[in-house]
């Protein structure tokens, strides 16, 4: 009995020591992890943001999800229901994952999963996940002058504003792609041009 009391006292002392150092053994606190902290999704397709509870003692922890857009947080899962702009488009899946049925470009943001477990020594943990939704580009708008004076320079433009990540542009001459540097190709070595693949200008 005496040895048992001594062992319990030592355990209590260790808990206090770990707590003071900020190191709580996993069996005494809630710990979260995720399979991916940076997630890419295609627009209109489903995606699941994982919030896995690695360790917990509390039976019914409080689970919340927040969406952080431009530094401003808003609830997407609060008081056991989906809210905000994910309402009717998402559901909570065990243990604390969020499944978005059809992603939109407006879903690109950071998402924070928060779990509070009042019966645990370490009673709170959170995971931050970055979601980026790919958007297909649309047919670009092109601006090509009808005529140009020989010996002068001119600019051809090609641009679309829908794609995410931002579109990259290539130009073709008689169905043959123009190389970035004409001097690298025998076919275009006598051509004089500058291509900007980011803005679409030639």
Coordinates of C-alpha atoms in Angstrom, one line a residue, residues 42-182:
X42 CA -10.6 20.8 -58.5
X43 CA -13.6 23.2 -58.7
X44 CA -17.0 21.4 -58.5
X45 CA -15.3 18.2 -57.2
X46 CA -15.5 16.8 -53.6
X47 CA -12.6 17.2 -51.1
X48 CA -12.1 16.1 -47.5
X49 CA -10.1 18.1 -45.0
X50 CA -8.7 15.7 -42.4
X51 CA -8.7 16.4 -38.7
X52 CA -7.6 13.2 -37.0
X53 CA -7.8 12.9 -33.2
X54 CA -4.7 11.0 -32.3
X55 CA -5.2 11.0 -28.5
X56 CA -8.1 11.9 -26.3
X57 CA -9.9 10.9 -23.1
X58 CA -13.0 13.0 -23.3
X59 CA -16.0 11.1 -24.7
X60 CA -17.8 14.0 -26.4
X61 CA -15.2 16.7 -27.3
X62 CA -16.4 20.0 -28.7
X63 CA -15.4 20.1 -32.4
X64 CA -15.4 23.4 -34.4
X65 CA -14.1 24.4 -37.8
X66 CA -13.4 27.9 -38.9
X67 CA -12.6 29.4 -42.3
X68 CA -10.0 32.1 -42.4
X69 CA -10.2 34.3 -45.5
X70 CA -8.1 37.5 -45.7
X71 CA -7.3 37.1 -42.0
X72 CA -10.9 37.1 -41.0
X73 CA -12.3 33.9 -39.3
X74 CA -15.9 32.6 -39.7
X75 CA -17.5 29.4 -38.5
X76 CA -18.1 26.6 -40.9
X77 CA -18.9 24.0 -38.3
X78 CA -20.3 25.2 -35.0
X79 CA -22.7 23.7 -32.3
X80 CA -22.8 20.4 -34.2
X81 CA -23.9 21.8 -37.6
X82 CA -22.5 23.1 -40.8
X83 CA -22.9 26.9 -41.2
X84 CA -21.7 29.8 -43.3
X85 CA -21.0 29.4 -47.0
X86 CA -20.6 25.6 -46.6
X87 CA -24.1 25.1 -45.4
X88 CA -25.8 22.4 -47.5
X89 CA -22.5 21.7 -49.2
X90 CA -20.5 19.9 -46.6
X91 CA -20.8 17.4 -43.7
X92 CA -18.7 16.4 -40.7
X93 CA -17.2 12.9 -40.9
X94 CA -15.7 10.9 -38.1
X95 CA -13.7 11.7 -36.2
X96 CA -13.6 15.4 -37.1
X97 CA -13.1 15.6 -40.9
X98 CA -15.0 18.1 -43.1
X99 CA -16.2 16.7 -46.5
X100 CA -17.0 19.4 -49.0
X101 CA -19.3 17.9 -51.7
X102 CA -18.6 20.4 -54.5
X103 CA -15.8 22.9 -54.0
X104 CA -16.0 26.4 -55.5
X105 CA -13.3 29.0 -56.1
X106 CA -14.7 30.9 -53.0
X107 CA -13.6 27.9 -50.8
X108 CA -9.9 28.8 -51.3
X109 CA -8.9 29.8 -47.8
X110 CA -7.3 28.5 -44.6
X111 CA -9.4 26.2 -42.4
X112 CA -8.8 25.6 -38.7
X113 CA -10.0 22.5 -36.9
X114 CA -10.4 23.0 -33.1
X115 CA -11.1 20.3 -30.6
X116 CA -11.8 21.0 -26.9
X117 CA -11.8 18.1 -24.4
X118 CA -12.6 19.2 -20.9
X119 CA -11.7 15.8 -19.3
X120 CA -8.2 15.8 -20.7
X121 CA -5.1 17.3 -19.0
X122 CA -4.3 19.1 -22.2
X123 CA -7.8 20.1 -23.1
X124 CA -7.4 21.9 -26.5
X125 CA -5.6 21.4 -29.8
X126 CA -6.0 22.8 -33.3
X127 CA -4.8 22.1 -36.8
X128 CA -4.5 24.6 -39.7
X129 CA -5.1 23.4 -43.2
X130 CA -4.7 25.5 -46.4
X131 CA -7.2 24.7 -49.2
X132 CA -6.6 25.9 -52.8
X133 CA -9.2 25.2 -55.4
X134 CA -8.0 24.8 -59.0
X135 CA -10.2 26.6 -61.6
X136 CA -10.1 25.7 -65.3
X137 CA -9.1 28.6 -67.6
X138 CA -11.6 29.9 -70.1
X139 CA -11.0 30.8 -73.8
X140 CA -8.6 33.8 -73.6
X141 CA -9.3 37.2 -75.1
X142 CA -6.8 38.1 -77.8
X143 CA -5.7 41.4 -79.1
X144 CA -3.9 41.4 -82.4
X145 CA -3.4 44.5 -84.6
X146 CA -4.8 44.3 -88.1
X147 CA -1.6 45.8 -89.7
X148 CA 1.9 46.8 -88.6
X149 CA 4.5 48.9 -90.3
X150 CA 7.5 47.0 -91.4
X151 CA 10.5 47.6 -89.1
X152 CA 8.4 48.7 -86.1
X153 CA 7.5 46.8 -83.0
X154 CA 4.1 45.8 -81.9
X155 CA 2.5 43.8 -79.1
X156 CA 0.1 40.9 -79.3
X157 CA -2.0 40.2 -76.2
X158 CA -3.7 37.1 -75.0
X159 CA -5.4 37.0 -71.6
X160 CA -8.0 35.2 -69.4
X161 CA -8.9 35.9 -65.8
X162 CA -10.7 32.8 -64.6
X163 CA -8.0 30.2 -64.2
X164 CA -6.4 29.4 -60.8
X165 CA -3.5 29.1 -60.4
X166 CA -2.8 31.8 -62.9
X167 CA -2.6 30.7 -66.5
X168 CA 0.7 30.3 -68.4
X169 CA 0.7 31.3 -72.0
X170 CA 2.3 30.0 -75.2
X171 CA 2.3 31.4 -78.7
X172 CA 2.4 29.6 -82.0
X173 CA 3.5 30.6 -85.5
X174 CA 1.8 28.6 -88.3
X175 CA 0.9 25.9 -85.7
X176 CA 4.4 25.6 -84.5
X177 CA 5.2 26.8 -80.9
X178 CA 7.5 29.7 -80.5
X179 CA 10.4 28.9 -78.2
X180 CA 10.9 31.3 -75.2
X181 CA 14.2 32.3 -76.7
X182 CA 14.3 32.3 -80.6

